[in-house]
Coordinates of C-alpha atoms and ligand atoms in Angstrom, one line a residue:
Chain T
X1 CA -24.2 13.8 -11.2
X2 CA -23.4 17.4 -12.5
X3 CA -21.1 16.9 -15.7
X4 CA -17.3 17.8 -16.3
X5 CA -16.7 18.3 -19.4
X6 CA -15.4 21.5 -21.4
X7 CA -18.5 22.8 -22.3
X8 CA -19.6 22.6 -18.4
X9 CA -16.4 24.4 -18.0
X10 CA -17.7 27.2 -20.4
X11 CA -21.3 27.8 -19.4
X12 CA -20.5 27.5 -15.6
X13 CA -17.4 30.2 -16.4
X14 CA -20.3 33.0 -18.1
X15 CA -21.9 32.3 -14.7
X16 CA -18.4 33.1 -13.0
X17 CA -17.9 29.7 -11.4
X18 CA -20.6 30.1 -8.8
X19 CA -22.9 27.3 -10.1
X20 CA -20.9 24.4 -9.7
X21 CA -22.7 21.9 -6.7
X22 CA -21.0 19.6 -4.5
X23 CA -19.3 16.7 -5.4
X24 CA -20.5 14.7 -2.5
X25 CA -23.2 15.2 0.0
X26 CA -23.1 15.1 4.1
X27 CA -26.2 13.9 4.8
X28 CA -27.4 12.5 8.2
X29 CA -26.5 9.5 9.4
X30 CA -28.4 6.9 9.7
X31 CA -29.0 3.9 12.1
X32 CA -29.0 1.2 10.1
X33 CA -27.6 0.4 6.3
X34 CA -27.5 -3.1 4.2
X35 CA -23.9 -2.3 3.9
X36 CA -20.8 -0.5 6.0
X37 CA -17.9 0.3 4.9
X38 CA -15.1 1.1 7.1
X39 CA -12.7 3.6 5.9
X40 CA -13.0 6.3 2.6
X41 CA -9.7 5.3 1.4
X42 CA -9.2 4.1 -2.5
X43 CA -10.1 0.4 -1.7
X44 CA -13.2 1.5 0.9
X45 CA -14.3 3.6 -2.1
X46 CA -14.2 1.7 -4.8
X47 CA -15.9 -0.7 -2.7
X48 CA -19.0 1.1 -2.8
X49 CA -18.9 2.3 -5.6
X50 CA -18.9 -1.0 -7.7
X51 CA -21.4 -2.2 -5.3
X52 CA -23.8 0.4 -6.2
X53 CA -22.7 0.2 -10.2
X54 CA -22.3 -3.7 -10.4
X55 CA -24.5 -4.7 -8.0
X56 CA -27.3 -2.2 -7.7
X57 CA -26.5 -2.5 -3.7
X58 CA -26.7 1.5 -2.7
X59 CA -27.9 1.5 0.6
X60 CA -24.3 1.9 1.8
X61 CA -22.7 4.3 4.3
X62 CA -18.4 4.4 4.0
X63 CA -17.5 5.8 7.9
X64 CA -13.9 8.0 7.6
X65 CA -12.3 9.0 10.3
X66 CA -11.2 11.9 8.7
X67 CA -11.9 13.3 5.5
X68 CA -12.0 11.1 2.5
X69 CA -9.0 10.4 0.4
X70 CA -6.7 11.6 3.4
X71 CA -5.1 8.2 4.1
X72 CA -2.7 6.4 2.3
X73 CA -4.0 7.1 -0.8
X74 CA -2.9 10.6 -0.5
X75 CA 0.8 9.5 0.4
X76 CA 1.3 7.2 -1.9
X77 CA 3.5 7.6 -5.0
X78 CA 1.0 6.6 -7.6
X79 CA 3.5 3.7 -9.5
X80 CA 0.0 1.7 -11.4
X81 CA 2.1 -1.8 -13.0
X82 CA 1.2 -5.2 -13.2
X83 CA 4.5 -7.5 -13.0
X84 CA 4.1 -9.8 -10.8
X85 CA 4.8 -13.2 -9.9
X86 CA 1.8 -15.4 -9.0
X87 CA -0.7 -16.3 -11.7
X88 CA -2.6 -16.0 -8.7
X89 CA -2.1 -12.4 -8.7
X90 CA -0.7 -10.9 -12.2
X91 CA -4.4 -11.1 -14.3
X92 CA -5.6 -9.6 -11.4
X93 CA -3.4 -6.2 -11.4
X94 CA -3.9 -6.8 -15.5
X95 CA -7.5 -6.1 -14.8
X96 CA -6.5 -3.5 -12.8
X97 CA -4.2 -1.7 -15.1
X98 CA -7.1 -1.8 -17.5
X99 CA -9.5 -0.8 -15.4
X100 CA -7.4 2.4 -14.9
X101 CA -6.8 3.2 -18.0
X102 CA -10.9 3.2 -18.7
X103 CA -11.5 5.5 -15.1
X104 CA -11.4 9.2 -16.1
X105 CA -14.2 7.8 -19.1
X106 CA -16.4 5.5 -16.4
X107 CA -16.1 8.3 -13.5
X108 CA -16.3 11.3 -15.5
X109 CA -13.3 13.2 -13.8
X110 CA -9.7 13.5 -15.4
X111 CA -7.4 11.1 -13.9
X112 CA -4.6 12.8 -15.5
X113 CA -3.6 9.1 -16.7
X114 CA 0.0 8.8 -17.6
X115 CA 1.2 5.6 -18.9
X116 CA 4.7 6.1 -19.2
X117 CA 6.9 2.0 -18.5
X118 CA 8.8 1.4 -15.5
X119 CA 12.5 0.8 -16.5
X120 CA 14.4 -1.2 -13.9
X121 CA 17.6 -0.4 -13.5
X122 CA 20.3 -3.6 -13.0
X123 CA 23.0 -3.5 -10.5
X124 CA 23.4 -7.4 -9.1
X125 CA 23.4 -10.8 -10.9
X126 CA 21.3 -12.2 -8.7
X127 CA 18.7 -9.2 -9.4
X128 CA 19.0 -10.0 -13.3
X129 CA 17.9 -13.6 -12.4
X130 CA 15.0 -12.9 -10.0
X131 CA 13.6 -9.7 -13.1
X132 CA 14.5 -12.5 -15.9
X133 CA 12.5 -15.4 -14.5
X134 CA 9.7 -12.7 -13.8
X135 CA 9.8 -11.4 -17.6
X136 CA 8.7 -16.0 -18.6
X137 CA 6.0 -15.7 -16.1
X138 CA 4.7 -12.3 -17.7
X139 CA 4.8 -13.9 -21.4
X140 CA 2.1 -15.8 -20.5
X141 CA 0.0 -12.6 -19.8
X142 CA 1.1 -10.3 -22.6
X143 CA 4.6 -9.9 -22.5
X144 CA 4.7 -6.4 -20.7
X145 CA 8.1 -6.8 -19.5
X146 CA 10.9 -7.5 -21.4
X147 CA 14.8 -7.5 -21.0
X148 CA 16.9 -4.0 -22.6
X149 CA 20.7 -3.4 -22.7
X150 CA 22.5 -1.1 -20.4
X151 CA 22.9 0.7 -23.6
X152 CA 19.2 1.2 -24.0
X153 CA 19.2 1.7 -20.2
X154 CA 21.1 5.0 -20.6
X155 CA 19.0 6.0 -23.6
X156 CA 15.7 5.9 -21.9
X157 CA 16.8 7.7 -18.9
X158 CA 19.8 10.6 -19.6
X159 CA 20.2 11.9 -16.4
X160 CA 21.3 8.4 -15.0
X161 CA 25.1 8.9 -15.4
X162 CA 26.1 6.9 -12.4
X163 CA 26.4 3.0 -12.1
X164 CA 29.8 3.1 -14.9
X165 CA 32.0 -0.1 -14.7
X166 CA 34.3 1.6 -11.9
X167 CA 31.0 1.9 -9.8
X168 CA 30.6 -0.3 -6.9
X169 CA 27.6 -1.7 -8.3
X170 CA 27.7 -1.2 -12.5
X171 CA 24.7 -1.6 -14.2
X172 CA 24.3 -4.5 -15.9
X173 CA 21.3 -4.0 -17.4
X174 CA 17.0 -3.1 -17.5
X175 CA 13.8 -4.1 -17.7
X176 CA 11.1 -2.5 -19.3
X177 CA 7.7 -3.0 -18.4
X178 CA 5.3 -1.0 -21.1
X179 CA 2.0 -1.2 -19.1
X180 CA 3.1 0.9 -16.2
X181 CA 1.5 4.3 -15.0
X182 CA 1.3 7.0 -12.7
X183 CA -1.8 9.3 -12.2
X184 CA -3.5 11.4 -9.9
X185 CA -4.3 10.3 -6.7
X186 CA -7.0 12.8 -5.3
X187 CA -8.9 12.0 -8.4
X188 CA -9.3 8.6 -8.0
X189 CA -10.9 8.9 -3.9
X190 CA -12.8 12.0 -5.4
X191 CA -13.9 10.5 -8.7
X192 CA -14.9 7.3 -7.0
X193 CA -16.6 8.9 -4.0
X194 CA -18.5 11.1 -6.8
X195 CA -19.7 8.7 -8.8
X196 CA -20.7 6.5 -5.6
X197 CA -22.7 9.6 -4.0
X198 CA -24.5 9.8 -6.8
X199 CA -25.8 6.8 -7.0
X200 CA -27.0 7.0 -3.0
X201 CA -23.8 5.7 -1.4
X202 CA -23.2 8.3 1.9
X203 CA -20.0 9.1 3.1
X204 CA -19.9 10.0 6.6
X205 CA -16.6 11.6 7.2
X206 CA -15.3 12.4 10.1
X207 CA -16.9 9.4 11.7
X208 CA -14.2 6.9 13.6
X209 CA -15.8 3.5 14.0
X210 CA -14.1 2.5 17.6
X211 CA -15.2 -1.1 17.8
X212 CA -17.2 -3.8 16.0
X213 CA -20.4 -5.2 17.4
X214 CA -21.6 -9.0 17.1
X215 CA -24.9 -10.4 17.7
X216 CA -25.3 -13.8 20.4
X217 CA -25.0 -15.7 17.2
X218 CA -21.5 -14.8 16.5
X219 CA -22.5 -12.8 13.4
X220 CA -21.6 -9.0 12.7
X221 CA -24.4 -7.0 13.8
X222 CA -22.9 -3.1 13.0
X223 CA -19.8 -0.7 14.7
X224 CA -19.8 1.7 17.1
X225 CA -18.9 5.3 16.0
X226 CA -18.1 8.2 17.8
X227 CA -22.0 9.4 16.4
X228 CA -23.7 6.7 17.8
X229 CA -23.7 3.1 16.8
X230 CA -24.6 2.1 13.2
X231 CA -25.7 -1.5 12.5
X232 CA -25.4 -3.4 9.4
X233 CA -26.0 -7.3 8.4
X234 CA -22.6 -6.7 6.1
X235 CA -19.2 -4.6 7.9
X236 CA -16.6 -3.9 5.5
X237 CA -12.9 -3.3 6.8
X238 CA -10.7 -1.4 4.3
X239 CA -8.6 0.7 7.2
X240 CA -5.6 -0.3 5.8
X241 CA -2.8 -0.1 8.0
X242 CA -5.8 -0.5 11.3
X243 CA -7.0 -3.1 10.0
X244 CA -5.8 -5.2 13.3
X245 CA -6.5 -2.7 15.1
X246 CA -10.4 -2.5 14.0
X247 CA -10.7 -6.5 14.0
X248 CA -9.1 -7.4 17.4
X249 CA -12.3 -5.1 19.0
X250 CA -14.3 -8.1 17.9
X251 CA -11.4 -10.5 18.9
X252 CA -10.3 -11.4 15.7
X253 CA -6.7 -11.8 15.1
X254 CA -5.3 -11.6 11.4
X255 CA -1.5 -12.3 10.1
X256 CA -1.1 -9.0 9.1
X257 CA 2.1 -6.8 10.6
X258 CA 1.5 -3.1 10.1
X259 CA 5.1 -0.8 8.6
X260 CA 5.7 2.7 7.6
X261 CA 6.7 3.4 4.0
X262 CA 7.9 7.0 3.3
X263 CA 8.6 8.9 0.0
X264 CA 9.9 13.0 -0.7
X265 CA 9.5 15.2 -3.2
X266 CA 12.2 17.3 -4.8
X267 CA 11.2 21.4 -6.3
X268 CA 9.8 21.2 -9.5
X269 CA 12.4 21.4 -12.3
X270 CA 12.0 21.0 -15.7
X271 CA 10.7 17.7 -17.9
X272 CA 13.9 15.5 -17.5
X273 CA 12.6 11.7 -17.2
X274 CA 9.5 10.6 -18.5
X275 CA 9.5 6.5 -17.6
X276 CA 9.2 5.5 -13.6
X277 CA 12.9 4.6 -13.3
X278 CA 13.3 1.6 -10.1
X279 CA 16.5 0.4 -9.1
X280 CA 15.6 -2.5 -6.8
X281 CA 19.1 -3.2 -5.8
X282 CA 20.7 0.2 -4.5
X283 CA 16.8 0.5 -2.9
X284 CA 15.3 3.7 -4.9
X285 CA 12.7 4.3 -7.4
X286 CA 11.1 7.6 -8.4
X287 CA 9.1 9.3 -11.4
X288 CA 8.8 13.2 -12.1
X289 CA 5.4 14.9 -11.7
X290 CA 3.5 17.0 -14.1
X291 CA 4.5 19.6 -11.8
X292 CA 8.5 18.7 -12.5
X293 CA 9.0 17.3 -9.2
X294 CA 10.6 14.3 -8.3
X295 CA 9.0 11.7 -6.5
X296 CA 11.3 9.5 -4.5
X297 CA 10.9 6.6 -2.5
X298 CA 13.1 4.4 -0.8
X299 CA 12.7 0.9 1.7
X300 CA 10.6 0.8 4.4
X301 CA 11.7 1.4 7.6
X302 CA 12.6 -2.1 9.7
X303 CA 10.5 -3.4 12.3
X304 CA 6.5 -2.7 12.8
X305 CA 5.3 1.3 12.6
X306 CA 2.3 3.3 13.1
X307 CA 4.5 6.1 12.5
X308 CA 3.8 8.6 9.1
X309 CA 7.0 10.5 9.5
X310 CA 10.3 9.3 8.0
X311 CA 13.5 8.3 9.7
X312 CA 16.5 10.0 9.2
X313 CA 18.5 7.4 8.3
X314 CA 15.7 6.0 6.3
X315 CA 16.1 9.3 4.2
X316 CA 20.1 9.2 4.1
X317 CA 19.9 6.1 2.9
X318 CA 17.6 6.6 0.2
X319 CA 18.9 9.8 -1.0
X320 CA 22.6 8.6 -0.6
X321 CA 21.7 5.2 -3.3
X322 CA 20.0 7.9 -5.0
X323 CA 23.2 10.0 -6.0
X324 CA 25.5 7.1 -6.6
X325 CA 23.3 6.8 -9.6
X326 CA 22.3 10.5 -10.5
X327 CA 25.2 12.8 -9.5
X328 CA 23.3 15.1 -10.6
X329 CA 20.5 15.0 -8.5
X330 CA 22.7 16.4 -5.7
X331 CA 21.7 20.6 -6.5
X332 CA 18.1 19.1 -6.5
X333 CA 16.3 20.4 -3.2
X334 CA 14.2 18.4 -1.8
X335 CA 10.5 19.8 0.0
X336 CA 8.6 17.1 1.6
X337 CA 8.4 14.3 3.0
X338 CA 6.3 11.8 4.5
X339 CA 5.2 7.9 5.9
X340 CA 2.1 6.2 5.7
X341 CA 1.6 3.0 7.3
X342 CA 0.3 -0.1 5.9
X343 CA -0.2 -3.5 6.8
X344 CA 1.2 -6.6 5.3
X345 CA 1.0 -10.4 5.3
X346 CA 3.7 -12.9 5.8
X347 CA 3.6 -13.7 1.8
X348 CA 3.2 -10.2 1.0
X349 CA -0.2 -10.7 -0.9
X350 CA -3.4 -9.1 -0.1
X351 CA -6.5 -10.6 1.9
X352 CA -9.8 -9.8 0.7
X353 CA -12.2 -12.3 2.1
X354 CA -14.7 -12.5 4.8
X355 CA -13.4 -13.5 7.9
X356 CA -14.5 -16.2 10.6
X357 CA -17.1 -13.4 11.8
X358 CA -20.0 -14.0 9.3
X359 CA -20.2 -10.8 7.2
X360 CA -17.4 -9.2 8.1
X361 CA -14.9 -8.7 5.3
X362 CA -12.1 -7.6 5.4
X363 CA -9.6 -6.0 2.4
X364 CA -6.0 -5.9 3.5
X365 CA -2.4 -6.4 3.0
X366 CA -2.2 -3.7 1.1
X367 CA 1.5 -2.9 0.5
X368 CA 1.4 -1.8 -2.8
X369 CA -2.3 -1.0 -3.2
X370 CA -2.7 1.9 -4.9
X371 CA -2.6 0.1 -8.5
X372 CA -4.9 -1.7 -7.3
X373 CA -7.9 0.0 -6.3
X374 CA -10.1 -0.6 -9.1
X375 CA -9.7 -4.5 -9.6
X376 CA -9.8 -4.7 -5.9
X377 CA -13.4 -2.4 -5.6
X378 CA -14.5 -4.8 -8.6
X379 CA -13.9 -8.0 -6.4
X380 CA -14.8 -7.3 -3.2
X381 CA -18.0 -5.5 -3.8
X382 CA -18.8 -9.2 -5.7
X383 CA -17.4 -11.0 -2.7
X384 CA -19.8 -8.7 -0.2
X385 CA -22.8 -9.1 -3.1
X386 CA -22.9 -12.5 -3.6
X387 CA -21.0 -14.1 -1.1
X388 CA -18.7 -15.9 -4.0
X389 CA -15.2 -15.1 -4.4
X390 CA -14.7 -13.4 -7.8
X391 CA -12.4 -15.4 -9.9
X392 CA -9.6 -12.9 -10.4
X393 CA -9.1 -12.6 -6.5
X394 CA -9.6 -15.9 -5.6
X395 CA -6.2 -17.0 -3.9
X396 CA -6.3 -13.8 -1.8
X397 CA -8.6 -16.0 0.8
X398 CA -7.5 -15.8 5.0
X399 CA -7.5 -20.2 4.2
X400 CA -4.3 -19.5 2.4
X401 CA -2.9 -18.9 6.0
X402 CA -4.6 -22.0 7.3
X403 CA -3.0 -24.3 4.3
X404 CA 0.5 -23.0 4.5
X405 CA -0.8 -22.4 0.7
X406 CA 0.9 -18.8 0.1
X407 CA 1.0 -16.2 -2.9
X408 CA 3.9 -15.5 -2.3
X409 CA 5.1 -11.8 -3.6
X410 CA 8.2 -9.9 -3.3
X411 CA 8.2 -6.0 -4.1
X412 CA 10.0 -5.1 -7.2
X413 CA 10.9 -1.9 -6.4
X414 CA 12.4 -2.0 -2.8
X415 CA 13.9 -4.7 -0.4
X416 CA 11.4 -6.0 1.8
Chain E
X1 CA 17.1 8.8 14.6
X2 CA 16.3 6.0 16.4
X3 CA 19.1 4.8 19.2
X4 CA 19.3 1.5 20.6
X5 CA 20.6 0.8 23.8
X6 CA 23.5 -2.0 23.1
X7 CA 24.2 -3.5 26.5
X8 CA 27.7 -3.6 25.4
X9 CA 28.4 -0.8 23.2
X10 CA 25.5 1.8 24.7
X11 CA 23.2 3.9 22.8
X12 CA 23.5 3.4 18.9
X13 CA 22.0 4.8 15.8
X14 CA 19.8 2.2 14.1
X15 CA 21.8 2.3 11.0
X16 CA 24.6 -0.1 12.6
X17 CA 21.7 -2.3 13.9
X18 CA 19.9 -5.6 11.5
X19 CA 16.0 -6.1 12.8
X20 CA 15.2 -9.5 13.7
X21 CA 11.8 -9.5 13.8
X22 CA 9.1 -9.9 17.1
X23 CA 9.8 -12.0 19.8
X24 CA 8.0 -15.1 19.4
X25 CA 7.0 -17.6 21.3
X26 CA 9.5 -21.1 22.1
X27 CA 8.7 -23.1 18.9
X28 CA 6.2 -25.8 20.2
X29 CA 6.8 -29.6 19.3
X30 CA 4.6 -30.0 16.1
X31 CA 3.4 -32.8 17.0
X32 CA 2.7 -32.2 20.2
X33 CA 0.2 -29.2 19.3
X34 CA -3.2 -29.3 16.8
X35 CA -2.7 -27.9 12.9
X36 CA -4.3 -24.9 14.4
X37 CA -1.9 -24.1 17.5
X38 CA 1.0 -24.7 14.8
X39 CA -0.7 -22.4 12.3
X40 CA -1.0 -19.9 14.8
X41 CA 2.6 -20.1 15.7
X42 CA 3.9 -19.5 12.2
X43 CA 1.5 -16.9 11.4
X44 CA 0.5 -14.7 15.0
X45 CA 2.5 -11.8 15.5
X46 CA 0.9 -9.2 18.0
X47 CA 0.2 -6.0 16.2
X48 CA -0.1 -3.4 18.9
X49 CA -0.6 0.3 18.4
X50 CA 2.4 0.6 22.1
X51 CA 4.7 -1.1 22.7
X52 CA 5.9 -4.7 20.8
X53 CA 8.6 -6.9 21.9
X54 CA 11.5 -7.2 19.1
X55 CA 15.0 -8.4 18.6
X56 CA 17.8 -6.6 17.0
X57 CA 21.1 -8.0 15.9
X58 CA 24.1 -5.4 16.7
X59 CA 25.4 -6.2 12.9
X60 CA 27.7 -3.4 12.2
X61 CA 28.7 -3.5 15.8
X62 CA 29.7 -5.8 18.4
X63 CA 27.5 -8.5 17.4
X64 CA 26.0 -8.9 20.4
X65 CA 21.8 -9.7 19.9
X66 CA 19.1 -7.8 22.1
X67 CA 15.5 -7.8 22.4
X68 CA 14.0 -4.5 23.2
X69 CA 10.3 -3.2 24.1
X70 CA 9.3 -0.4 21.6
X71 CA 6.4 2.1 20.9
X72 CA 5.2 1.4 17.8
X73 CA 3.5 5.2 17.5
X74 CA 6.3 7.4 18.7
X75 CA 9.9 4.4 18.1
X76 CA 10.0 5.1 21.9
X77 CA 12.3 2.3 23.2
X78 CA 10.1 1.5 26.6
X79 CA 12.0 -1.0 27.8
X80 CA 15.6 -1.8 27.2
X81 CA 18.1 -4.8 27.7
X82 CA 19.7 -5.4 30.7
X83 CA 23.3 -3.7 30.6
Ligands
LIG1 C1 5.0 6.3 0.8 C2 4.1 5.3 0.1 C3 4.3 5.0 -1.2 C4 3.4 4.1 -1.9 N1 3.6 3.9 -3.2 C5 2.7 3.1 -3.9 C6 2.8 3.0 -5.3 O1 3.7 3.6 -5.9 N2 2.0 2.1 -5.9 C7 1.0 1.4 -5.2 O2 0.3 0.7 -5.9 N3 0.9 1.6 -3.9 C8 1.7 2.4 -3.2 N4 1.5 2.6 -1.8 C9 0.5 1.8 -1.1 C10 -0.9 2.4 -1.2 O3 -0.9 3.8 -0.9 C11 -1.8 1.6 -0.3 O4 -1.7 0.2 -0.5 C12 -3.3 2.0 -0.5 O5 -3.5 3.4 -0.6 C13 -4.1 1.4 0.6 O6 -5.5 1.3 0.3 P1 -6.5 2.6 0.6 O7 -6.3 3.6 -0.4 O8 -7.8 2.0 0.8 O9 -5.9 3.1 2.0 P2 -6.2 4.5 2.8 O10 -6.2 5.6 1.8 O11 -5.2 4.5 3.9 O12 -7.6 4.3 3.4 C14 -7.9 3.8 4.6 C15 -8.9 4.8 5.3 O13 -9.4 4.2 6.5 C16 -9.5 5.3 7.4 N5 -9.6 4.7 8.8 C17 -8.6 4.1 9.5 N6 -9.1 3.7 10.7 C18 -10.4 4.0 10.7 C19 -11.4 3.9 11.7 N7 -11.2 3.3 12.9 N8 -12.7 4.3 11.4 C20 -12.9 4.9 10.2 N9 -12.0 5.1 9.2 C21 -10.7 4.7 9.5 C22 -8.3 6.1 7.2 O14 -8.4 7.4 7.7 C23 -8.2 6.1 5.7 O15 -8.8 7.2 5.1 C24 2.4 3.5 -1.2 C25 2.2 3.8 0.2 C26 3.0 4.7 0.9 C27 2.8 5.0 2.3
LIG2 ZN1 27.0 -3.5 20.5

């Protein structure tokens, strides 16, 4: 793997920038592979790439149906945290977190990490109770998330001048939670997919796997692409938002319901907040970018979508909660927006498990995902290389379903 | 915008609307089906790419509940209540 580093930055510059090689190859694809992996999204690529690094397993072909790091991971609005509920599931995005803040070092490729606290913004009683009772179960695992004042509130975030005690809904105080991030989201697919390549993973974009084939056993035998079919002993699913979509080919239902969540973008302006501010009970949260732009997002829209637009009254909504608590925020203009549609389960955990079809695994549920790319890479590629669950993603099993035996997660940030 | 056609009220923006979920199935006796057809029951939900079969509760309106077919790529209703 060629090196980034500021020296490579200098010699390839007295060579004016025309030596630099590809970050990935396109080579041909092949018939067969130990390992497939469907989908070159963050979880898809991690994937591999811990497979190949943990598990010396490289003879592994991702299939994208577009280009890689075009799905989700692209749209998403890059919040990394780890306050959860379950003990089930909050050593797991602890892992994660860590494993994040370790990526631009293990991949060689700047992250741009930015660990900056989430502040959560208090408007309801019942809100306070739900963020309180969450701050005991987080003691246990490091005490990331504590209680502030509205006071302290106000301090952390200046431009939040609505929410006053003539407000419909006054803030009644925050949460902090110090472990929370943002980054950048094009270098985690590209700094995965890198490192991956170079250890003999292939990436076959533009490559739409149609269906899934199974032997007269029962057993996954390989997919059928729009190249030709491709057969592998071990399928991996990481579609996420298809992920019903790829299974019922093979006539596998799963308890997964598939939604659009949107987010916009305001013009750059200059450095004004510098924490992810969420305010779970008026239903907004957003962070500025090094650029200076404002990244919003709001709920998701009702009802089951394979939509990646927003809803205008998804929008109003949003942006309408968004001025009752920054005023200001109104000469802001706002230049995109956008969905992405993701799928999740009843208790609003992931899956990550193989499914009923020996060797077919499946990674899923992935609502708020992005923060969890790298613990969920780690785990699966164990799952898929030794056929035991890894201990931090244990509870995330397809059983849970069968036992009535949720994880049962509710978003933080907006109403679900 | 999405509209819904209220049988009472006629074509609606979504705000005024509450979602109520997928039409499911009549809730079997559970002990007159296996642990599995129960689990399946709690749990199935069809997940089309077209058209799924959903309820919708009139909440800032007339009240009135409705169950409506609609495209989950395009929010095309395809099939609406009767009037
Ligand atoms: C607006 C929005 C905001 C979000 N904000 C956050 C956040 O702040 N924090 C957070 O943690 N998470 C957030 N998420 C969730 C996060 O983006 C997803 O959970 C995560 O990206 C999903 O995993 P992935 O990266 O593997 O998915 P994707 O990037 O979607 O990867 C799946 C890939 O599979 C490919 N694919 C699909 N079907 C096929 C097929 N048949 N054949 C081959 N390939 C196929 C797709 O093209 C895609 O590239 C947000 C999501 C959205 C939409
Ligand atoms: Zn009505």
């Amino acid at each position: 793997m060629q090196d980034y580093s500021l020296l490579s930055l200098l010699r390839h510059g007295l060579n004016k920038h025309q030596g630099w090689t590809r970050a990935w190859r396109a080579p041909p694809l092949k018939p067969r592979y130990e390992v497939v992996i469907i989908g070159a999204g963050g979880h898809g690529l991690a994937t591999a790439y811990y497979l190949a690094k943990e598990h010396g397993i490289t003879d592994v072909a991702v299939l994208e149906r577009g280009w890689l790091g075009g799905g989700n991971i692209a749209r998403n609005t890059v919040t990394i945290r780890s306050n959860y509920m379950r003990d089930a599931s909050i050593p797991f995005y602890v892992k994660s977190v860590e494993l994040y803040e370790g990526l631009t070092k293990a991949l060689n490729f700047n992250m741009m990490h930015s660990k900056r606290s989430m502040v959560d913004v208090v408007q309801t009683w019942g809100k306070m109770r739900e963020l309180r009772r969450r701050q005991l179960v987080m003691d246990i695992y490091g005490s990331t998330y504590q209680p502030i004042s509205t006071e302290e509130v106000r301090r952390r975030i200046p431009a939040l001048t609505g929410g006053g005690p003539d407000a419909r809904l006054p803030i009644l105080g925050g949460m902090v939670h110090t472990d929370a991030a943002v980054n950048r989201h094009d270098a985690v697919a590209w700094g995965y997919a890198r490192a991956a390549d170079a250890m003999g993973v292939e990436i076959q974009q533009q490559t739409p796997v149609l269906s899934l084939i199974r032997g007269p056993d029962g057993k996954i035998e390989g997919v059928e692409t729009n190249r030709g079919t491709v057969r592998a002993g071990k399928v991996v699913v990481a579609v996420s938002g298809h992920t019903t979509t790829i299974t019922e080919t093979a006539g596998l239902r799963l308890p997964l319901r598939t939604m659009n969540l949107t987010a916009f973008v305001s013009e750059p302006v200059k450095p004004l907040v510098d924490v992810i501010v969420n305010c779970p009970d008026s239903g907004f949260y957003f962070s500025q970018s090094d650029k200076g732009e404002m990244v919003i997002g709001g709920a998701p829209d009702p009802g089951q979508s394979f939509r990646r637009d927003i809803k205008q009254n998804v929008f109003e909504d949003t942006v309408t909660a968004m001025l009752s608590l920054f005023p200001s925020f109104k000469r802001l203009k706002l230049m995109r927006q956008w969905g992405g549609h993701l799928d999740i389960a009843q208790d609003a955990s992931p899956i990550m498990d193989e499914t009923d079809i020996p060797g077919l695994f499946v990674t899923a549920g992935w609502w708020g995902g992005y923060k969890a790319i790298p613990a969920g890479g780690l785990t699966l590629a164990h799952l898929v290389a030794t056929g035991r669950p890894h201990p931090l993603m244990a509870d995330f099993t397809l059983k849970r379903f069968r036992h009535l035996d949720y994880v049962m997660e509710t978003g933080t940030t907006t109403a679900r | 915008m999405m509209l819904i056609p209220c049988p009472f009220c006629g074509p609606r923006n979504e705000s005024e609307f509450a979602y109520g979920g997928p039409v499911k199935p009549d809730r079997p006796d559970p002990n007159a089906v296996t642990d599995a057809q129960w689990v399946d029951y709690l749990m199935q939900v069809p997940n089309p790419l077209g058209p799924v079969h959903e309820r919708w509760h009139h909440a800032r309106g007339c009240g009135v509940w409705l169950t409506i077919w609609r495209d989950t790529r395009t929010h095309d209703i395809t099939e609406a209540p009767d009037a």
